[in-house]
Amino acid sequence: MMTLTPTIEFFADLPEELSNVSLRRNSTTGARTVVMTFERLQAIEKFQSFTQKFNGHLRLADEEGAMEIEPSSVKFIFGGDEGDELRGAQCSFDLVKNDHWERFIRFMERYAEANGMGYQDR
C-alpha cells in the first residue's frame, strides 16, 4: 500500500498547514463538531482565491483516500494596528455518523504524526 502524506486543502493541490484542532461533542445531541485553526492560509498568500474556484468543500486526503467536507462556518481572524492584517482562519464542521467520525480521527492521527503535532486532552 502506498503511503501518502496527509493534506488539508481549500483549493486543489494547495495544502494548508493546520495550527490547531478542537474536537467538541454536544452532550444533548451527541453531535461532534470539529474546529480547525490555521494561522496562515496558502490560498490567500498565493492569491489562489482569485485564480482558482473554491468548491465550497474542505478536502482532507491521506492514504485511505480523500474526504470532501462542507464547512458549517469559516471565520477569518484579523488583527494588527489597523485591524486589517489576516491572523488566521477557523473552519468548523459537524460529523454526525460514527463511521465519518472514526475516519476523521484516523486522518487526524496520520496528519498529526506527519506534521509533528500531538494530542492534548483538556
Backbone as numpy.savetxt, mean C-alpha at the origin, in Angstrom:
# Nx Ny Nz CAx CAy CAz Cx Cy Cz
9.87 -22.87 -8.38 9.03 -21.69 -8.38 9.91 -20.45 -8.38
9.56 -19.47 -9.21 10.33 -18.24 -9.34 10.03 -17.31 -8.16
11.09 -16.71 -7.60 10.92 -15.75 -6.52 10.83 -14.35 -7.13
9.80 -13.63 -6.78 9.57 -12.29 -7.28 9.61 -11.33 -6.09
10.36 -10.25 -6.22 10.39 -9.26 -5.15 9.02 -8.61 -5.04
8.41 -8.59 -3.87 7.09 -8.00 -3.70 7.10 -6.50 -3.99
6.08 -6.03 -4.69 5.97 -4.61 -5.00 4.57 -4.09 -4.70
4.50 -2.78 -4.47 3.24 -2.06 -4.29 3.24 -0.95 -5.33
2.21 -0.89 -6.17 2.18 0.08 -7.27 0.82 0.77 -7.36
0.85 2.09 -7.54 -0.34 2.84 -7.91 -0.42 2.92 -9.44
0.76 2.94 -10.09 0.87 2.99 -11.54 1.72 1.80 -11.99
1.37 1.22 -13.12 2.05 0.02 -13.61 3.56 0.22 -13.72
4.28 -0.74 -13.20 5.74 -0.80 -13.29 6.46 0.35 -12.58
5.80 0.96 -11.60 6.43 2.02 -10.81 6.23 1.69 -9.34
7.13 0.88 -8.76 6.95 0.45 -7.37 7.11 1.59 -6.38
6.27 1.57 -5.37 6.30 2.56 -4.29 6.94 1.93 -3.07
7.50 2.75 -2.19 8.13 2.27 -0.97 7.20 2.54 0.22
6.73 1.48 0.82 5.84 1.56 1.97 6.63 1.97 3.21
6.14 2.98 3.93 6.80 3.44 5.15 6.24 2.77 6.40
4.93 2.52 6.39 4.28 1.94 7.56 2.96 1.31 7.12
2.52 0.33 7.87 1.21 -0.26 7.63 0.55 -0.50 8.97
-0.73 -0.17 9.05 -1.50 -0.36 10.27 -2.66 -1.29 9.94
-2.85 -2.31 10.77 -3.93 -3.26 10.58 -4.94 -3.06 11.70
-6.19 -2.86 11.32 -7.24 -2.60 12.31 -8.41 -3.56 12.08
-9.12 -3.84 13.17 -10.30 -4.71 13.06 -11.44 -4.08 13.83
-12.58 -3.97 13.19 -13.78 -3.44 13.82 -14.35 -4.53 14.72
-14.40 -4.27 16.03 -14.85 -5.29 16.98 -16.32 -5.64 16.81
-17.11 -4.75 16.24 -18.53 -5.01 16.04 -18.79 -5.83 14.79
-18.19 -5.41 13.66 -18.47 -6.06 12.38 -17.43 -7.12 12.02
-16.25 -7.04 12.59 -15.18 -7.95 12.25 -14.42 -7.54 11.00
-14.86 -6.46 10.34 -14.18 -5.99 9.12 -12.75 -5.57 9.45
-11.85 -5.89 8.56 -10.43 -5.56 8.74 -10.07 -4.41 7.81
-9.40 -3.41 8.34 -8.99 -2.26 7.55 -7.47 -2.19 7.56
-6.91 -1.95 6.39 -5.48 -1.77 6.23 -5.22 -0.31 5.90
-4.28 0.32 6.60 -3.87 1.69 6.31 -2.38 1.65 5.98
-2.06 1.95 4.72 -0.67 1.97 4.27 -0.20 3.41 4.20
0.99 3.69 4.75 1.54 5.03 4.73 2.81 5.04 3.87
2.89 6.03 3.00 4.04 6.23 2.13 4.60 7.61 2.42
5.90 7.71 2.76 6.51 9.01 3.03 6.76 9.79 1.75
6.96 9.08 0.66 7.12 9.73 -0.63 6.49 8.83 -1.69
6.11 9.42 -2.80 5.49 8.66 -3.87 6.28 8.84 -5.16
6.79 7.75 -5.70 7.51 7.78 -6.96 6.63 8.36 -8.07
5.35 8.02 -8.05 4.44 8.46 -9.10 4.39 9.98 -9.19
4.40 10.64 -8.06 4.35 12.10 -8.06 5.72 12.67 -8.38
6.77 12.11 -7.77 8.12 12.62 -8.00 8.53 12.50 -9.46
8.07 11.47 -10.14 8.44 11.27 -11.54 7.33 11.74 -12.48
6.34 12.44 -11.93 5.23 12.99 -12.70 4.48 11.93 -13.49
4.48 10.71 -12.97 3.77 9.64 -13.66 2.27 9.90 -13.70
1.79 10.66 -12.75 0.35 10.92 -12.73 -0.08 11.70 -13.96
0.86 12.36 -14.63 0.52 13.13 -15.83 0.74 12.32 -17.10
1.54 11.25 -17.03 1.86 10.49 -18.23 1.22 9.11 -18.26
0.77 8.62 -17.13 0.12 7.32 -17.08 -1.19 7.45 -16.32
-2.18 6.73 -16.76 -3.49 6.80 -16.13 -3.54 5.95 -14.87
-3.99 6.56 -13.77 -4.22 5.80 -12.54 -5.48 4.98 -12.74
-5.37 3.68 -12.52 -6.51 2.81 -12.81 -7.47 2.66 -11.64
-7.23 3.39 -10.56 -8.13 3.33 -9.41 -7.86 2.18 -8.47
-6.82 1.40 -8.74 -6.49 0.25 -7.91 -5.07 0.34 -7.41
-4.85 -0.25 -6.27 -3.51 -0.45 -5.72 -3.12 -1.87 -6.10
-1.95 -2.02 -6.71 -1.51 -3.34 -7.16 -0.43 -3.85 -6.22
-0.68 -5.00 -5.61 0.27 -5.67 -4.74 0.69 -6.95 -5.45
1.99 -7.07 -5.78 2.45 -8.22 -6.55 3.59 -8.93 -5.84
3.54 -10.24 -5.86 4.62 -11.07 -5.32 4.63 -12.39 -6.07
5.34 -13.37 -5.54 5.49 -14.65 -6.23 4.18 -15.42 -6.39
3.16 -15.08 -5.62 1.85 -15.74 -5.77 1.02 -15.09 -6.88
1.45 -13.93 -7.34 0.70 -13.21 -8.36 0.39 -11.80 -7.90
-0.56 -11.16 -8.55 -0.91 -9.77 -8.25 -2.31 -9.68 -7.67
-2.47 -8.76 -6.73 -3.78 -8.43 -6.18 -4.10 -7.00 -6.58
-5.29 -6.77 -7.09 -5.76 -5.43 -7.42 -6.76 -5.04 -6.34
-6.41 -4.01 -5.57 -7.25 -3.60 -4.45 -7.74 -2.18 -4.68
-9.04 -1.98 -4.53 -9.60 -0.64 -4.67 -9.58 0.05 -3.31
-8.77 1.13 -3.18 -8.71 1.84 -1.90 -10.06 2.46 -1.54
-10.39 2.46 -0.26 -11.59 3.16 0.19 -11.28 4.64 0.37
-9.97 4.96 0.58 -9.56 6.36 0.64 -8.06 6.47 0.37
-7.68 7.60 -0.21 -6.28 7.96 -0.38 -6.17 9.41 0.11
-5.31 9.60 1.11 -5.17 10.93 1.72 -3.73 11.39 1.52
-3.58 12.61 0.98 -2.25 13.19 0.80 -1.95 14.08 2.00
-0.73 14.00 2.50 -0.32 14.73 3.70 0.66 15.82 3.29
0.31 17.07 3.61 1.15 18.21 3.24 1.70 18.87 4.49
2.83 19.54 4.34 3.46 20.26 5.45 4.40 21.31 4.89
5.42 21.65 5.67 6.37 22.66 5.25 5.91 24.05 5.63
6.76 25.02 5.38 6.47 26.41 5.75 5.19 26.95 5.11
4.99 26.62 3.86 3.81 27.12 3.13 2.65 26.12 3.17
2.89 24.95 3.73 1.85 23.93 3.78 1.60 23.25 2.45
2.51 23.43 1.49 2.30 22.85 0.16 3.34 21.79 -0.21
4.11 21.34 0.78 5.13 20.31 0.54 4.53 18.94 0.84
4.55 18.07 -0.16 4.00 16.73 0.03 4.88 15.96 1.00
4.29 15.54 2.10 5.01 14.80 3.13 4.70 13.30 3.11
3.72 12.91 2.32 3.39 11.50 2.24 1.95 11.28 1.83
1.55 10.03 1.89 0.19 9.65 1.53 -0.22 8.46 2.38
-1.53 8.37 2.63 -2.09 7.21 3.32 -3.17 6.62 2.43
-3.10 5.32 2.29 -4.06 4.59 1.46 -4.75 3.57 2.36
-6.08 3.60 2.39 -6.84 2.68 3.24 -7.74 1.79 2.38
-7.91 0.55 2.83 -8.84 -0.36 2.18 -9.29 -1.42 3.17
-10.45 -1.99 2.90 -11.02 -3.01 3.77 -10.88 -4.38 3.12
-10.62 -5.38 3.97 -10.58 -6.77 3.53 -11.59 -7.53 4.38
-12.66 -7.98 3.77 -13.75 -8.61 4.49 -13.61 -10.13 4.53
-13.26 -10.73 3.42 -13.17 -12.20 3.34 -11.88 -12.70 3.97
-11.98 -13.80 4.72 -10.81 -14.37 5.39 -9.71 -14.76 4.42
-10.06 -15.34 3.25 -9.02 -15.74 2.30 -8.29 -14.53 1.73
-8.98 -13.40 1.55 -8.32 -12.17 1.10 -7.37 -11.65 2.17
-7.82 -11.70 3.42 -6.98 -11.26 4.54 -5.71 -12.13 4.63
-5.88 -13.44 4.55 -4.74 -14.35 4.64 -3.76 -14.13 3.49
-4.27 -13.89 2.30 -3.41 -13.62 1.14 -2.65 -12.31 1.36
-3.34 -11.28 1.87 -2.69 -9.99 2.14 -1.58 -10.17 3.18
-1.82 -10.93 4.23 -0.81 -11.15 5.27 0.41 -11.86 4.68
0.19 -12.85 3.81 1.33 -13.51 3.17 2.14 -12.52 2.34
1.43 -11.65 1.60 2.12 -10.61 0.83 2.94 -9.71 1.75
2.33 -9.23 2.85 3.02 -8.31 3.75 4.23 -8.97 4.40
4.14 -10.25 4.72 5.30 -10.95 5.28 6.45 -10.96 4.27
6.14 -11.22 3.01 7.18 -11.21 1.97 7.73 -9.80 1.75
6.81 -8.82 1.71 7.23 -7.43 1.50 8.13 -6.96 2.64
7.72 -7.27 3.86 8.50 -6.86 5.04 9.89 -7.50 5.01
9.96 -8.77 4.69 11.26 -9.45 4.65 12.15 -8.85 3.57
11.60 -8.57 2.40 12.38 -8.04 1.28 12.84 -6.61 1.51
12.12 -5.87 2.39 12.41 -4.45 2.59 12.89 -4.11 3.99
13.29 -5.11 4.76 13.85 -4.85 6.09 12.86 -4.27 7.08
11.60 -4.61 6.93 10.57 -4.14 7.85 10.27 -5.24 8.86
9.71 -4.85 10.00 9.33 -5.84 11.00 7.95 -5.54 11.54
7.36 -6.54 12.16 6.03 -6.41 12.76 6.15 -5.97 14.19
5.34 -5.02 14.58 5.32 -4.55 15.97 3.88 -4.49 16.44
3.56 -5.24 17.48 2.22 -5.24 18.04 2.09 -4.07 19.01
0.90 -3.49 19.07 0.68 -2.37 19.99 0.72 -2.91 21.35
